[in-house]
Structures are given as structure tokens and as C-alpha cells.
Amino acid sequence: MSYEDPGNGSGLALAERGERLSFGVAARLSRYLQVLTQARKMGKQTISSQELADYTHVNSTQIRRDLSGFGKFGKRGVGYNVDSLLAQIRKILRTAGQHNIALFGAGHLGRAIAGSHIFADHGFRVVAIFDTDERKIGEPIGELAVRPYQELRRAVEEEEIVVGVLAVPGSAAQQVADDLVQAGVKIIFNYSEALLQTPPHVTVHTSSPAVDLLYALYFYLT
């Protein structure tokens, strides 16, 4: 049974039973989570399904269907309580708590990522920054110091790192991905332009501003 099914369990109940959401539902819930996080930072206490639709471009009817498991948090004419909905969606997506990240690359992009709150806002914390350039080893980036790449495996084990973020040249990305896989990391966020080859049990997300712009441009022109 998926979260969208009108059966006898809510999305929260499905999460507690360990059942997987469909890809579409998980993707939309992630978008709602992003909007709710920003809404809370802006001081909003409630938000309507129409407001969520305006920010996510998901039909409000679909949003209400996705959030039907949270009926007790929504009130007609008032909307959803932001804090409550945030907490419940995080529980359904199993992102409650803190998850540790290793960042690879201490160049301009790596430093920008390390200094951003984009991960911290969702419970992810950069706990280690690596580089192969010996001149950068020991340099402070925020509260962390750049570490030698050779410490990758030990850091993954000792600091319970679950995500590897690649801000490295495309020529180096595959080797870093291979080393992360061997160390047991199953989620890789790739900021390089390399096409990474990983085992089926490893999830790779490649972030490309150019591709996102092309996607937006297509819908603008058609």
C-alpha cells in the first residue's frame, strides 16, 4: 500500500511500519518540506494547501491528497500548522534527527557549500571536509579544518557519515565515489559534471544548475 492509498493507515503509520513511499509522493513531500522550512524561518505559523501549491507548483488538490494523513493538523479556512506538518513529514521521510555529511573539495564551491545553511536546515551536518591538495590541509572552513583525503574511511566509520558531497573536478569524482562506496556510504550528492558509476544500492543525485535552467526554459518556451 502506498501513501496515496485511502486505506486504514496514514502516511505516518506507513513510515512507522517501515513501508516505502512511491517515488512521486516522496519527491513531492520533499518539496513541501523545503517550503515549510522556509515558511517557519519567515515566522509563519500556518500555511494553506493553496500557498503550498503557489510555491511548489503542485496542484492544491494533489497536495491535500498527499497530506490527507495529516487531517488533524489542517483546519478549513486556516490551513496546516507549520511546525506540526514539518515534524510529521520529516518522520515520514525518515529525516528526523541529525545526519552527518562528508564534503570533498575545499575550493570555492566546497567552501560555499560548507558555509551554507541549506543542509543544516534539514538536519544534515557537514562533519568532515577533505581535499587532496596538501596546501589546503589544516585550513579552517567554519568550525572545521580541511583533512587529508587518506582519512576518508576512518572518518566514515568514526563519525557515522551517511552522505558524501562531491565538490571536486569531474576527473576526480569517480575515484571519490568508488572510495565512498567501499567505505560503506550509500548516498552521494554530486556537484561535478561526471557521470558516476555506482552499485544499484547506492543513490547518486547530480546537481546541475545548467540542467535545471534548461528544464525551466523548456516550460517557459512551450
mmCIF file of C-alpha atoms in Angstrom:
data_model
loop_
_atom_site.group_PDB
_atom_site.id
_atom_site.type_symbol
_atom_site.label_atom_id
_atom_site.label_comp_id
_atom_site.label_asym_id
_atom_site.label_seq_id
_atom_site.Cartn_x
_atom_site.Cartn_y
_atom_site.Cartn_z
ATOM 1 C CA MET A 1 0.000 0.000 0.000
ATOM 2 C CA SER A 2 1.371 3.429 -0.913
ATOM 3 C CA TYR A 3 0.882 6.665 0.984
ATOM 4 C CA GLU A 4 -1.720 7.764 -1.566
ATOM 5 C CA ASP A 5 -3.951 4.779 -0.863
ATOM 6 C CA PRO A 6 -7.081 5.614 1.139
ATOM 7 C CA GLY A 7 -6.650 2.535 3.301
ATOM 8 C CA ASN A 8 -6.707 2.323 7.056
ATOM 9 C CA GLY A 9 -3.254 3.834 7.615
ATOM 10 C CA SER A 10 -1.961 7.356 7.307
ATOM 11 C CA GLY A 11 1.410 8.281 5.831
ATOM 12 C CA LEU A 12 2.763 8.466 9.351
ATOM 13 C CA ALA A 13 1.568 4.924 10.075
ATOM 14 C CA LEU A 14 3.269 3.703 6.910
ATOM 15 C CA ALA A 15 6.525 5.296 7.978
ATOM 16 C CA GLU A 16 6.268 3.650 11.387
ATOM 17 C CA ARG A 17 5.738 0.250 9.720
ATOM 18 C CA GLY A 18 8.791 0.808 7.520
ATOM 19 C CA GLU A 19 6.894 0.762 4.214
ATOM 20 C CA ARG A 20 8.327 2.693 1.279
ATOM 21 C CA LEU A 21 6.583 5.651 -0.305
ATOM 22 C CA SER A 22 6.251 5.862 -4.056
ATOM 23 C CA PHE A 23 8.908 7.971 -5.786
ATOM 24 C CA GLY A 24 6.373 10.631 -6.762
ATOM 25 C CA VAL A 25 4.988 11.041 -3.243
ATOM 26 C CA ALA A 26 8.462 11.150 -1.683
ATOM 27 C CA ALA A 27 9.555 13.795 -4.207
ATOM 28 C CA ARG A 28 6.519 15.974 -3.524
ATOM 29 C CA LEU A 29 6.808 15.622 0.248
ATOM 30 C CA SER A 30 10.428 16.769 -0.045
ATOM 31 C CA ARG A 31 9.256 19.875 -1.887
ATOM 32 C CA TYR A 32 6.635 20.581 0.766
ATOM 33 C CA LEU A 33 9.321 20.173 3.410
ATOM 34 C CA GLN A 34 11.501 22.761 1.709
ATOM 35 C CA VAL A 35 8.674 25.298 1.614
ATOM 36 C CA LEU A 36 7.640 24.601 5.209
ATOM 37 C CA THR A 37 11.219 25.031 6.416
ATOM 38 C CA GLN A 38 11.455 28.438 4.765
ATOM 39 C CA ALA A 39 7.974 29.400 5.980
ATOM 40 C CA ARG A 40 8.981 28.688 9.565
ATOM 41 C CA LYS A 41 12.140 30.791 9.177
ATOM 42 C CA MET A 42 9.868 33.618 7.980
ATOM 43 C CA GLY A 43 7.783 33.299 11.133
ATOM 44 C CA LYS A 44 4.670 31.748 9.563
ATOM 45 C CA GLN A 45 2.633 29.604 11.942
ATOM 46 C CA THR A 46 0.109 28.225 9.452
ATOM 47 C CA ILE A 47 0.075 27.556 5.740
ATOM 48 C CA SER A 48 -2.729 26.547 3.382
ATOM 49 C CA SER A 49 -2.648 23.942 0.643
ATOM 50 C CA GLN A 50 -3.081 26.777 -1.877
ATOM 51 C CA GLU A 51 0.005 28.546 -0.529
ATOM 52 C CA LEU A 52 1.955 25.287 -0.824
ATOM 53 C CA ALA A 53 0.671 24.989 -4.385
ATOM 54 C CA ASP A 54 1.814 28.522 -5.229
ATOM 55 C CA TYR A 55 5.357 27.807 -4.019
ATOM 56 C CA THR A 56 5.733 24.234 -5.304
ATOM 57 C CA HIS A 57 3.599 24.384 -8.482
ATOM 58 C CA VAL A 58 1.885 21.184 -7.376
ATOM 59 C CA ASN A 59 -1.906 21.213 -7.748
ATOM 60 C CA SER A 60 -3.602 22.030 -4.438
ATOM 61 C CA THR A 61 -5.901 19.006 -4.811
ATOM 62 C CA GLN A 62 -2.836 16.759 -5.100
ATOM 63 C CA ILE A 63 -1.311 18.430 -2.060
ATOM 64 C CA ARG A 64 -4.436 17.807 0.019
ATOM 65 C CA ARG A 65 -4.401 14.203 -1.138
ATOM 66 C CA ASP A 66 -0.741 13.782 -0.221
ATOM 67 C CA LEU A 67 -1.339 15.339 3.183
ATOM 68 C CA SER A 68 -4.595 13.542 3.924
ATOM 69 C CA GLY A 69 -2.791 11.567 6.599
ATOM 70 C CA PHE A 70 -2.357 14.864 8.450
ATOM 71 C CA GLY A 71 -6.031 15.775 8.564
ATOM 72 C CA LYS A 72 -5.952 16.561 12.263
ATOM 73 C CA PHE A 73 -3.317 19.246 11.601
ATOM 74 C CA GLY A 74 -5.324 21.023 8.921
ATOM 75 C CA LYS A 75 -8.319 23.262 9.546
ATOM 76 C CA ARG A 76 -10.600 24.552 6.816
ATOM 77 C CA GLY A 77 -10.093 28.263 6.362
ATOM 78 C CA VAL A 78 -6.931 28.250 8.475
ATOM 79 C CA GLY A 79 -4.568 25.700 6.943
ATOM 80 C CA TYR A 80 -1.857 23.464 8.347
ATOM 81 C CA ASN A 81 0.221 24.162 11.412
ATOM 82 C CA VAL A 82 3.742 24.673 10.023
ATOM 83 C CA ASP A 83 5.677 23.158 12.930
ATOM 84 C CA SER A 84 3.436 20.105 13.221
ATOM 85 C CA LEU A 85 3.435 19.414 9.490
ATOM 86 C CA LEU A 86 7.214 19.821 9.340
ATOM 87 C CA ALA A 87 7.699 17.299 12.125
ATOM 88 C CA GLN A 88 5.327 14.750 10.607
ATOM 89 C CA ILE A 89 6.751 14.961 7.085
ATOM 90 C CA ARG A 90 10.272 14.587 8.463
ATOM 91 C CA LYS A 91 9.135 11.481 10.293
ATOM 92 C CA ILE A 92 7.528 10.033 7.169
ATOM 93 C CA LEU A 93 10.639 10.777 5.098
ATOM 94 C CA ARG A 94 12.771 9.363 7.943
ATOM 95 C CA THR A 95 14.831 12.550 8.096
ATOM 96 C CA ALA A 96 14.133 13.361 11.733
ATOM 97 C CA GLY A 97 17.301 13.753 13.762
ATOM 98 C CA GLN A 98 20.782 14.548 12.507
ATOM 99 C CA HIS A 99 22.650 13.010 9.566
ATOM 100 C CA ASN A 100 26.369 13.500 9.027
ATOM 101 C CA ILE A 101 27.931 14.591 5.742
ATOM 102 C CA ALA A 102 31.469 14.410 4.372
ATOM 103 C CA LEU A 103 32.346 17.146 1.896
ATOM 104 C CA PHE A 104 35.030 16.579 -0.735
ATOM 105 C CA GLY A 105 36.727 19.593 -2.248
ATOM 106 C CA ALA A 106 37.859 22.703 -0.380
ATOM 107 C CA GLY A 107 37.790 25.043 -3.367
ATOM 108 C CA HIS A 108 35.332 27.889 -3.946
ATOM 109 C CA LEU A 109 32.334 25.584 -4.407
ATOM 110 C CA GLY A 110 33.205 23.421 -1.427
ATOM 111 C CA ARG A 111 33.614 26.448 0.812
ATOM 112 C CA ALA A 112 30.293 27.863 -0.359
ATOM 113 C CA ILE A 113 28.546 24.566 0.409
ATOM 114 C CA ALA A 114 30.202 24.300 3.819
ATOM 115 C CA GLY A 115 29.128 27.832 4.694
ATOM 116 C CA SER A 116 25.543 27.400 3.542
ATOM 117 C CA HIS A 117 22.626 26.523 5.819
ATOM 118 C CA ILE A 118 20.869 24.553 3.069
ATOM 119 C CA PHE A 119 21.819 21.187 4.591
ATOM 120 C CA ALA A 120 21.645 22.225 8.250
ATOM 121 C CA ASP A 121 18.062 23.431 7.826
ATOM 122 C CA HIS A 122 17.051 19.834 7.136
ATOM 123 C CA GLY A 123 19.078 18.060 9.792
ATOM 124 C CA PHE A 124 22.250 17.405 7.776
ATOM 125 C CA ARG A 125 25.591 18.472 9.230
ATOM 126 C CA VAL A 126 28.937 18.674 7.467
ATOM 127 C CA VAL A 127 31.305 16.969 9.923
ATOM 128 C CA ALA A 128 34.376 16.496 7.701
ATOM 129 C CA ILE A 129 35.921 18.302 4.736
ATOM 130 C CA PHE A 130 38.566 16.586 2.608
ATOM 131 C CA ASP A 131 40.977 17.671 -0.097
ATOM 132 C CA THR A 132 43.947 16.118 -1.872
ATOM 133 C CA ASP A 133 45.800 19.433 -2.127
ATOM 134 C CA GLU A 134 48.364 19.394 0.698
ATOM 135 C CA ARG A 135 48.416 23.194 0.730
ATOM 136 C CA LYS A 136 44.788 23.223 1.889
ATOM 137 C CA ILE A 137 45.168 20.628 4.651
ATOM 138 C CA GLY A 138 44.526 22.226 8.019
ATOM 139 C CA GLU A 139 42.877 25.356 6.604
ATOM 140 C CA PRO A 140 39.823 26.391 8.635
ATOM 141 C CA ILE A 141 36.408 26.386 6.960
ATOM 142 C CA GLY A 142 33.888 27.499 9.519
ATOM 143 C CA GLU A 143 34.382 25.336 12.604
ATOM 144 C CA LEU A 144 36.157 22.578 10.670
ATOM 145 C CA ALA A 145 39.682 22.143 9.352
ATOM 146 C CA VAL A 146 40.369 20.576 5.950
ATOM 147 C CA ARG A 147 41.503 16.984 6.386
ATOM 148 C CA PRO A 148 43.746 14.807 4.176
ATOM 149 C CA TYR A 149 41.860 12.577 1.785
ATOM 150 C CA GLN A 150 43.553 9.496 3.220
ATOM 151 C CA GLU A 151 41.414 9.815 6.360
ATOM 152 C CA LEU A 152 38.184 9.175 4.426
ATOM 153 C CA ARG A 153 37.500 5.605 5.560
ATOM 154 C CA ARG A 154 38.294 6.265 9.218
ATOM 155 C CA ALA A 155 36.078 9.357 9.247
ATOM 156 C CA VAL A 156 33.137 7.459 7.730
ATOM 157 C CA GLU A 157 33.356 4.841 10.452
ATOM 158 C CA GLU A 158 34.081 7.065 13.446
ATOM 159 C CA GLU A 159 31.704 9.912 12.603
ATOM 160 C CA GLU A 160 28.886 7.804 11.150
ATOM 161 C CA ILE A 161 28.885 9.636 7.835
ATOM 162 C CA VAL A 162 25.901 8.707 5.660
ATOM 163 C CA VAL A 163 26.253 11.181 2.764
ATOM 164 C CA GLY A 164 29.208 12.153 0.603
ATOM 165 C CA VAL A 165 29.044 15.521 -1.177
ATOM 166 C CA LEU A 166 31.362 15.873 -4.167
ATOM 167 C CA ALA A 167 32.578 19.389 -4.996
ATOM 168 C CA VAL A 168 35.578 18.123 -6.961
ATOM 169 C CA PRO A 169 36.684 18.269 -10.611
ATOM 170 C CA GLY A 170 34.928 15.802 -12.885
ATOM 171 C CA SER A 171 38.193 13.928 -13.439
ATOM 172 C CA ALA A 172 38.391 13.086 -9.731
ATOM 173 C CA ALA A 173 34.718 12.398 -8.994
ATOM 174 C CA GLN A 174 34.585 8.698 -9.924
ATOM 175 C CA GLN A 175 37.532 7.805 -7.702
ATOM 176 C CA VAL A 176 35.976 9.622 -4.759
ATOM 177 C CA ALA A 177 32.670 7.848 -5.411
ATOM 178 C CA ASP A 178 34.431 4.472 -5.542
ATOM 179 C CA ASP A 179 36.193 5.150 -2.249
ATOM 180 C CA LEU A 180 32.946 6.248 -0.602
ATOM 181 C CA VAL A 181 31.173 3.096 -1.752
ATOM 182 C CA GLN A 182 33.990 0.946 -0.383
ATOM 183 C CA ALA A 183 33.741 2.806 2.931
ATOM 184 C CA GLY A 184 30.034 1.976 3.120
ATOM 185 C CA VAL A 185 28.428 5.293 2.131
ATOM 186 C CA LYS A 186 25.199 4.747 0.184
ATOM 187 C CA ILE A 187 24.201 8.323 -0.705
ATOM 188 C CA ILE A 188 26.318 10.576 -2.923
ATOM 189 C CA PHE A 189 25.459 14.147 -3.846
ATOM 190 C CA ASN A 190 27.425 15.012 -6.973
ATOM 191 C CA TYR A 191 28.168 18.643 -7.875
ATOM 192 C CA SER A 192 30.639 17.668 -10.606
ATOM 193 C CA GLU A 193 29.732 17.081 -14.251
ATOM 194 C CA ALA A 194 30.958 13.481 -14.168
ATOM 195 C CA LEU A 195 28.592 10.577 -14.823
ATOM 196 C CA LEU A 196 29.205 8.347 -11.839
ATOM 197 C CA GLN A 197 29.009 4.569 -11.976
ATOM 198 C CA THR A 198 27.933 3.058 -8.667
ATOM 199 C CA PRO A 199 26.325 -0.196 -7.474
ATOM 200 C CA PRO A 200 22.497 -0.372 -7.514
ATOM 201 C CA HIS A 201 22.268 0.018 -3.741
ATOM 202 C CA VAL A 202 23.983 3.437 -3.878
ATOM 203 C CA THR A 203 21.895 6.536 -4.595
ATOM 204 C CA VAL A 204 23.547 9.288 -6.634
ATOM 205 C CA HIS A 205 21.980 12.704 -7.070
ATOM 206 C CA THR A 206 23.707 15.023 -9.533
ATOM 207 C CA SER A 207 23.041 18.739 -9.112
ATOM 208 C CA SER A 208 23.493 20.805 -12.254
ATOM 209 C CA PRO A 209 22.284 24.438 -12.405
ATOM 210 C CA ALA A 210 22.551 24.335 -16.200
ATOM 211 C CA VAL A 211 20.232 21.333 -16.452
ATOM 212 C CA ASP A 212 17.758 22.958 -14.061
ATOM 213 C CA LEU A 213 17.792 26.115 -16.183
ATOM 214 C CA LEU A 214 17.208 24.113 -19.365
ATOM 215 C CA TYR A 215 14.277 22.376 -17.682
ATOM 216 C CA ALA A 216 12.774 25.720 -16.657
ATOM 217 C CA LEU A 217 13.425 27.225 -20.087
ATOM 218 C CA TYR A 218 11.614 24.353 -21.807
ATOM 219 C CA PHE A 219 8.415 25.030 -19.869
ATOM 220 C CA TYR A 220 8.786 28.789 -20.428
ATOM 221 C CA LEU A 221 9.041 28.383 -24.187
ATOM 222 C CA THR A 222 6.359 25.695 -24.645
#
